[in-house]
Short mmCIF file of C-alpha atoms in Angstrom, two decimals:
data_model
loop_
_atom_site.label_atom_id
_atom_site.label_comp_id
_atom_site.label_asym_id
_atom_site.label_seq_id
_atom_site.Cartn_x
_atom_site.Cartn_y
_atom_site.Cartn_z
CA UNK A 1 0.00 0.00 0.00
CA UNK A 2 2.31 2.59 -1.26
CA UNK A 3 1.23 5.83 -0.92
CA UNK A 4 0.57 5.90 2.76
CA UNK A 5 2.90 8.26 4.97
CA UNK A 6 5.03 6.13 7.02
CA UNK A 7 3.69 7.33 10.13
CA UNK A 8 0.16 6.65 9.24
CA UNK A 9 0.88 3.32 8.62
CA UNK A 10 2.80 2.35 11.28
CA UNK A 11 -0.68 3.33 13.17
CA UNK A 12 -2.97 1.51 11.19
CA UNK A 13 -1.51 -1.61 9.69
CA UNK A 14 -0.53 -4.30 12.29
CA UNK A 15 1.71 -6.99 10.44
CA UNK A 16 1.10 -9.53 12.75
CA UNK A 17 -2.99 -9.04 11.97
CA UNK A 18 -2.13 -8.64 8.27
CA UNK A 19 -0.08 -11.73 8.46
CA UNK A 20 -2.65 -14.52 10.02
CA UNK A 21 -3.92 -15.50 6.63
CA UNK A 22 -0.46 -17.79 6.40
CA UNK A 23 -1.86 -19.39 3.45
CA UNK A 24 -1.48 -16.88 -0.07
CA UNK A 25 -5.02 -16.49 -1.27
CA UNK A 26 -6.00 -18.86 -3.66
CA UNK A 27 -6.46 -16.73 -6.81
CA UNK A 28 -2.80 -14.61 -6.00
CA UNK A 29 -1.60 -18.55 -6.11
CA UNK A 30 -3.21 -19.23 -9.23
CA UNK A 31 -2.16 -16.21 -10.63
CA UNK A 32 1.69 -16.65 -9.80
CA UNK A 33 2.20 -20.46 -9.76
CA UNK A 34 0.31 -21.44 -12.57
CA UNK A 35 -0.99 -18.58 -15.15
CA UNK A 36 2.98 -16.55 -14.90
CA UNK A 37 4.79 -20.06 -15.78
CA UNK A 38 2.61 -20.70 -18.43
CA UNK A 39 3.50 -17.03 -19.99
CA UNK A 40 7.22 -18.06 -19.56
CA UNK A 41 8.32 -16.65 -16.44
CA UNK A 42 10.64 -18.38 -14.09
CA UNK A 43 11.17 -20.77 -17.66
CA UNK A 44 14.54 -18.81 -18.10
CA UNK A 45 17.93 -20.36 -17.33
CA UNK A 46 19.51 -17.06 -17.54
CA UNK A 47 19.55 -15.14 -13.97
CA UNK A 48 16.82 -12.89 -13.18
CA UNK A 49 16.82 -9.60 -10.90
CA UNK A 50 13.19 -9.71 -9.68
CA UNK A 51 11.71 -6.74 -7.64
CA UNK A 52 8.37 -7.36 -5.56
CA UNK A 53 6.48 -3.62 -4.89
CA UNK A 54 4.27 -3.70 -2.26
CA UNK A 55 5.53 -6.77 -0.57
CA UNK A 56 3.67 -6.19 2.91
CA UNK A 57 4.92 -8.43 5.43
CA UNK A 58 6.40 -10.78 3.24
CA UNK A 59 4.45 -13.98 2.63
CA UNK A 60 4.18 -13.73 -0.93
CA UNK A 61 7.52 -13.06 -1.67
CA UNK A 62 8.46 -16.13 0.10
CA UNK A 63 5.64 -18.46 -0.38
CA UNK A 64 4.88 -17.74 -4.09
CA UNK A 65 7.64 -15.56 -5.27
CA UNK A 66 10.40 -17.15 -4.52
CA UNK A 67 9.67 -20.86 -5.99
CA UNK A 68 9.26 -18.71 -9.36
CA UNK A 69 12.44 -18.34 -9.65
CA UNK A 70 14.82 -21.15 -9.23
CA UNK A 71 17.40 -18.91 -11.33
CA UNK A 72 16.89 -15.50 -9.60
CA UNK A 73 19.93 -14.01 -8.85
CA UNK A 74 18.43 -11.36 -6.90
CA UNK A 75 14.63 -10.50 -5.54
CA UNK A 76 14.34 -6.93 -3.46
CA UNK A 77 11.22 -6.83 -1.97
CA UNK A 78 9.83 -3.14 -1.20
CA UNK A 79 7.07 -2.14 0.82
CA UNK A 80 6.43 1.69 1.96
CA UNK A 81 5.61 0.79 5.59
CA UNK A 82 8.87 0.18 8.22
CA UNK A 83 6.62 -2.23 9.77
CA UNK A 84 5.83 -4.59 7.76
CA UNK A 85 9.63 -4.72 6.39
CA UNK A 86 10.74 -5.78 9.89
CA UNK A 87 8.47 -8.37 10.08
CA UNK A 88 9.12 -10.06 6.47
CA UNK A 89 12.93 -9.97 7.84
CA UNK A 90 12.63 -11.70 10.93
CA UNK A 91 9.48 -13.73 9.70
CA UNK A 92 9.93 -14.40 5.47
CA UNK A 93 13.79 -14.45 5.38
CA UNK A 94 15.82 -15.91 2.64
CA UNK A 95 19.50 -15.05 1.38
CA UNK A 96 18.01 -14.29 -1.82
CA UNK A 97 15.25 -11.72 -0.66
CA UNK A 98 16.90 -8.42 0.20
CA UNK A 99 13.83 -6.44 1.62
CA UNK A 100 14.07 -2.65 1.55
CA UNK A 101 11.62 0.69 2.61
CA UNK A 102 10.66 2.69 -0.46
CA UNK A 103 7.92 3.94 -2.15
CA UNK A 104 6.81 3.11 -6.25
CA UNK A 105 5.51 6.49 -6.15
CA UNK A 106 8.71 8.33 -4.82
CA UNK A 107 11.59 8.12 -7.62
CA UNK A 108 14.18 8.74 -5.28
CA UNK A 109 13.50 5.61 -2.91
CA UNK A 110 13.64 3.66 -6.03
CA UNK A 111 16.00 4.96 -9.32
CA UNK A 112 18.52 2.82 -7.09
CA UNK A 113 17.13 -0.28 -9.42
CA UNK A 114 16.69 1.96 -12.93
CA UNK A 115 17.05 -0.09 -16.06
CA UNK A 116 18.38 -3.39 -13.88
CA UNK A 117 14.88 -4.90 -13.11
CA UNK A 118 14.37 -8.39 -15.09
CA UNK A 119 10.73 -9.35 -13.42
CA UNK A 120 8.12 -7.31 -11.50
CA UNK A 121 5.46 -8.31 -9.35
CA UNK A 122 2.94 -6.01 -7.70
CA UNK A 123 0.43 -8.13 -6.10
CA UNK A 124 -2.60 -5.85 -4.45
CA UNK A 125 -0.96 -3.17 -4.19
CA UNK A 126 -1.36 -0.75 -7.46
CA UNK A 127 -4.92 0.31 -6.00
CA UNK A 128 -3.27 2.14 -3.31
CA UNK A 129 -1.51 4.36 -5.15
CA UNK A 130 -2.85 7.74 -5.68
CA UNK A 131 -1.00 8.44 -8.79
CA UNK A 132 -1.15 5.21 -10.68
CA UNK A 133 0.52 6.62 -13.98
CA UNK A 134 3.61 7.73 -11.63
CA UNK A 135 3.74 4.46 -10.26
CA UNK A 136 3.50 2.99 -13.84
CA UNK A 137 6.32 5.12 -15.20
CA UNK A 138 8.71 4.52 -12.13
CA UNK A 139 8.17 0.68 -13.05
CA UNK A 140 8.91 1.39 -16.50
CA UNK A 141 12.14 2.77 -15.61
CA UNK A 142 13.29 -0.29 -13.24
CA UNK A 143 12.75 -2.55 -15.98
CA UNK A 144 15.71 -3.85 -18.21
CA UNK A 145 14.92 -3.47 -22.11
CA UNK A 146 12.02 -6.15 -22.57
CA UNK A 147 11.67 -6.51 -18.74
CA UNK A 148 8.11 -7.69 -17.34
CA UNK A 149 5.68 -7.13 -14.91
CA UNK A 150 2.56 -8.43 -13.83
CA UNK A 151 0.51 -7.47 -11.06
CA UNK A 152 -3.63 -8.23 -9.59
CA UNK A 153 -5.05 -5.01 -8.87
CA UNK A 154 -8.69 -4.91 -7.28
CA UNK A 155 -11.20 -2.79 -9.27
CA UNK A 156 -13.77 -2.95 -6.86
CA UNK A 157 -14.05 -4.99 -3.53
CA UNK A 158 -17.25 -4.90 -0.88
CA UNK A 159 -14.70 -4.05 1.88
CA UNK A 160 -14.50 -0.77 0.15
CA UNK A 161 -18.38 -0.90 0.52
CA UNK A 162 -18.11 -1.98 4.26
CA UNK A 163 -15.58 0.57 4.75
CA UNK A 164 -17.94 3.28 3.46
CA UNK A 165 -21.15 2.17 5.34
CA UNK A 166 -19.72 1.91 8.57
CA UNK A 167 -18.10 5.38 7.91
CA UNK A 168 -21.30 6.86 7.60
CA UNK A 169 -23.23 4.77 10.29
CA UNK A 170 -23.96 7.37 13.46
CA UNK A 171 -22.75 4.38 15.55
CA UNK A 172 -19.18 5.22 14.35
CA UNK A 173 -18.56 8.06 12.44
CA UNK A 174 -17.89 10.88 14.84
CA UNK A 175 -14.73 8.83 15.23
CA UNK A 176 -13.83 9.15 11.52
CA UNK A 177 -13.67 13.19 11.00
CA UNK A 178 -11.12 14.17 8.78
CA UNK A 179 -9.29 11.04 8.43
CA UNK A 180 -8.36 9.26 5.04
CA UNK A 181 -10.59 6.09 4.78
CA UNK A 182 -8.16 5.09 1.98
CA UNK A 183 -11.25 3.28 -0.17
CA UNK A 184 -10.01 3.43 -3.81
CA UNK A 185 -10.73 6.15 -6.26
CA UNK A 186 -11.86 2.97 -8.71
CA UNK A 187 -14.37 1.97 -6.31
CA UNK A 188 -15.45 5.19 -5.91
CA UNK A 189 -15.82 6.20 -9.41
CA UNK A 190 -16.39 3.14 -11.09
CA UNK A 191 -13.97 3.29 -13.37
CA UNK A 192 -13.58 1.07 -16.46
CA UNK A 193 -10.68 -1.45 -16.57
CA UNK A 194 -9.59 -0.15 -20.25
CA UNK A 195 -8.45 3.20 -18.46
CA UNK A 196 -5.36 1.35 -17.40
CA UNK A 197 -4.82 -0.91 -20.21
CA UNK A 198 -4.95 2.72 -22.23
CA UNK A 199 -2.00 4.46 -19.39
CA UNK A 200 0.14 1.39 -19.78
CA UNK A 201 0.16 1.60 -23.71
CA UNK A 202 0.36 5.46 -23.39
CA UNK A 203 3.48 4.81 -21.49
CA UNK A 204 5.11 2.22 -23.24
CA UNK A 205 4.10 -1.07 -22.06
CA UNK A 206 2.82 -4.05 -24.52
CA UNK A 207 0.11 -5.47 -23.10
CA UNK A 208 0.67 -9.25 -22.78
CA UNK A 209 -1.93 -10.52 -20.72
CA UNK A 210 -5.20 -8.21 -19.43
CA UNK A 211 -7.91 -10.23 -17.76
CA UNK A 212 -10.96 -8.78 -15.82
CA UNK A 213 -13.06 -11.04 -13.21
CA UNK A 214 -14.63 -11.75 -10.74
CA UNK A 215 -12.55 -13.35 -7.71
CA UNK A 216 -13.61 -15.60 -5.27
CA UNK A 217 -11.51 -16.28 -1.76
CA UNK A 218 -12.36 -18.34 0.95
CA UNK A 219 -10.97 -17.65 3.93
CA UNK A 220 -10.63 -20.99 6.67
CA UNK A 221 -12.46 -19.38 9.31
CA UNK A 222 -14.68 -16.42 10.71
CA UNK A 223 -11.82 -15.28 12.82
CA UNK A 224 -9.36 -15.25 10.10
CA UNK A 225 -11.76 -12.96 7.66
CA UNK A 226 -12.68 -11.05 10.03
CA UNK A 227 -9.03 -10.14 11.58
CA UNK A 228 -7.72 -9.62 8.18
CA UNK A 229 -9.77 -6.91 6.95
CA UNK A 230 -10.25 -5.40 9.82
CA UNK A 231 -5.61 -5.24 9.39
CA UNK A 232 -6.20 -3.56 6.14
CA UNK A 233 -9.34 -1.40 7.06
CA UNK A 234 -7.73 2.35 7.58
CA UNK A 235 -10.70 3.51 9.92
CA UNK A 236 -9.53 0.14 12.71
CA UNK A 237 -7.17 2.05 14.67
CA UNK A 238 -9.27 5.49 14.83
CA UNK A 239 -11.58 3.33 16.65
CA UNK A 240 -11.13 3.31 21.18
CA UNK A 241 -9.60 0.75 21.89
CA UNK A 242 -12.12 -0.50 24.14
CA UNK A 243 -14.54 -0.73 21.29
CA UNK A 244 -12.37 -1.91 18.35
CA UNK A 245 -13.48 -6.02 18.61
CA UNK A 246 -17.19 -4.17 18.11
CA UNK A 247 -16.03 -2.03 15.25
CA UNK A 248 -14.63 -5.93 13.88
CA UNK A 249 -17.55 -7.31 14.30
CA UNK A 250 -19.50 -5.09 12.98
CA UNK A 251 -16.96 -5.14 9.31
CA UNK A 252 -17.20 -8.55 9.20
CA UNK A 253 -21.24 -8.43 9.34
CA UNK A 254 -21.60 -5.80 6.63
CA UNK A 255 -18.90 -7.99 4.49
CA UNK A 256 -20.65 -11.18 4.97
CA UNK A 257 -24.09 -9.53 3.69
CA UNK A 258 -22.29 -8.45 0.61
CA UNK A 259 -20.10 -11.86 0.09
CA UNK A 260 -21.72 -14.77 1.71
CA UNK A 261 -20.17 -17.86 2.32
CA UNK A 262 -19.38 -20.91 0.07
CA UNK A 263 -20.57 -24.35 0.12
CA UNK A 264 -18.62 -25.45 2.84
CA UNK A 265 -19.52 -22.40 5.01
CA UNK A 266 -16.48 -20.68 4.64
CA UNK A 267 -16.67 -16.83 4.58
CA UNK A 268 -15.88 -15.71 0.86
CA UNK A 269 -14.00 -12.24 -0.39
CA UNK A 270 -15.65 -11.56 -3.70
CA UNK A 271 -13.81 -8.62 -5.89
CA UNK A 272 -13.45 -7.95 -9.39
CA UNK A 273 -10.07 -7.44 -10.04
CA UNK A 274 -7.69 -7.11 -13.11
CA UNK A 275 -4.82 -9.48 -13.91
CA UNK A 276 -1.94 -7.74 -16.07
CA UNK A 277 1.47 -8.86 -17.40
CA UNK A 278 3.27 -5.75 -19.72
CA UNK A 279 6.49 -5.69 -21.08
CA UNK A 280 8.63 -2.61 -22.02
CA UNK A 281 8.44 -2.08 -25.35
CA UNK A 282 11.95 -1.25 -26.97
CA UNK A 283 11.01 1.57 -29.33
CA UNK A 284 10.50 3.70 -25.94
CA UNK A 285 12.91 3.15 -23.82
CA UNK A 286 14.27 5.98 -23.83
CA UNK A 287 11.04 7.30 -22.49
CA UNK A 288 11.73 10.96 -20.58
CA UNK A 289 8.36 10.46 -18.58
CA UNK A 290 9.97 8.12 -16.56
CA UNK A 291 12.56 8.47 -13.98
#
């Protein structure tokens, strides 16, 4: 989540919270062990530099990311919040993971990598940002010359709904004045999915892969749902303390009435989300948009 100020964060994401789902979910699996192989990645015998953005707490990376790459020479894993990076050190270590503090949106946190980047990965993070075409160019410029990236960005996800109706419920919102509820702009103004197939060709990316759907997560228990999104739900820790297992509650109730459960009972995250992998086209990169 990228664009958050560091001290924010460090108030409102807990990585130990964010972390209990130790399990990836199943469609970031899907997407990363068995669509990215089948488009040739981690097929390579030559050694990759791989850089994860937005790499939270670290499971990913080491779980899913990792196993890509049998050849990697290198993976840096970046995530904006201090937090989380502390915890994928001492929890997701690996002498190949180097994990670092920096921001996709800030060019100096990141020209460090310009032009050396083999293999991207953003994996829910890109809705975060608040300027996705900076974010876009800055990964333009870490790639190599025919570098890729892929990343799963949600379009539109009913905790962004929950978020919003418990903002607005009397019950709770005269803690929320003036605070960023962080629900993204794409939610909010229901934008269409070709906008950022569009940016990426506008800055220089061929599209290689661009799938839109409907994604469905099961989560192992009621505890675990509910715990998780309430880790990733900015308005938790404006909450008193002394009421914050209500405010939980009361997140996981509005997302069960707009996700259900599945056959086994499970509670479900539903979202439609967008699956991308781009590669830098040659004839542009020299691009002076980027960093």
């Amino acid at each position: 989540m990228s664009f958050i100020h560091a001290e924010f964060c460090r108030k409102v994401l807990d990585p130990e919270l964010y972390s209990e789902k130790r399990t990836p979910l199943d469609s970031v699996k899907y997407f990363i062990s068995e669509k990215l192989p089948h488009l040739g990645w981690g097929q390579t015998k030559e050694k990759e530099v791989v850089l994860d953005v937005g790499c939270g707490p670290g499971g990913n990376t080491f779980q899913l990311i990792l196993p890509l790459f049998p050849q990697a020479e290198k993976i840096f894993a970046i995530d904006l919040m201090p937090n989380m990076i502390e915890f994928a050190r001492i929890h997701n270590n690996h002498p190949l993971i180097e994990y670092t503090v920096a921001d996709i949106e800030n060019r100096s946190t990141v020209e460090q990598w310009k032009g050396q980047i083999s293999k991207l990965t953003a994996i829910h993070c890109i809705q975060w940002l608040k300027d996705k075409r900076r974010g876009f160019q800055n990964i333009f410029a870490l790639l190599k010359p025919r570098g890729e990236m892929a990343f799963i960005f949600v379009m539109e996800s009913p905790v962004y709904a929950s978020i919003l109706a418990l903002e607005s419920n009397p019950k709770w919102s005269k803690f929320f004045k003036d605070i960023d509820d962080f629900v993204s702009d794409d939610h909010i103004n229901k934008y269409e999915s070709s906008r950022y197939k569009k940016m990426l060709e506008e800055i220089g990316f061929d599209i290689l892969y661009f799938e839109e759907d409907v994604k469905s997560d099961p989560f192992s228990s009621d505890e675990e749902y509910r715990d998780f999104f309430a880790s990733i739900c900015a308005l938790t820790s404006h909450v008193p303390s002394h009421l914050r297992e209500e405010f939980k509650d009361d997140l996981f109730q509005e997302m069960l009435k707009l996700c259900g459960r599945d056959s086994s009972g499970r509670p479900v995250h539903l979202a439609n989300i967008i699956e991308v992998v781009a590669r830098k086209c040659p004839e542009t990169l020299n691009d002076s948009k980027s960093i």
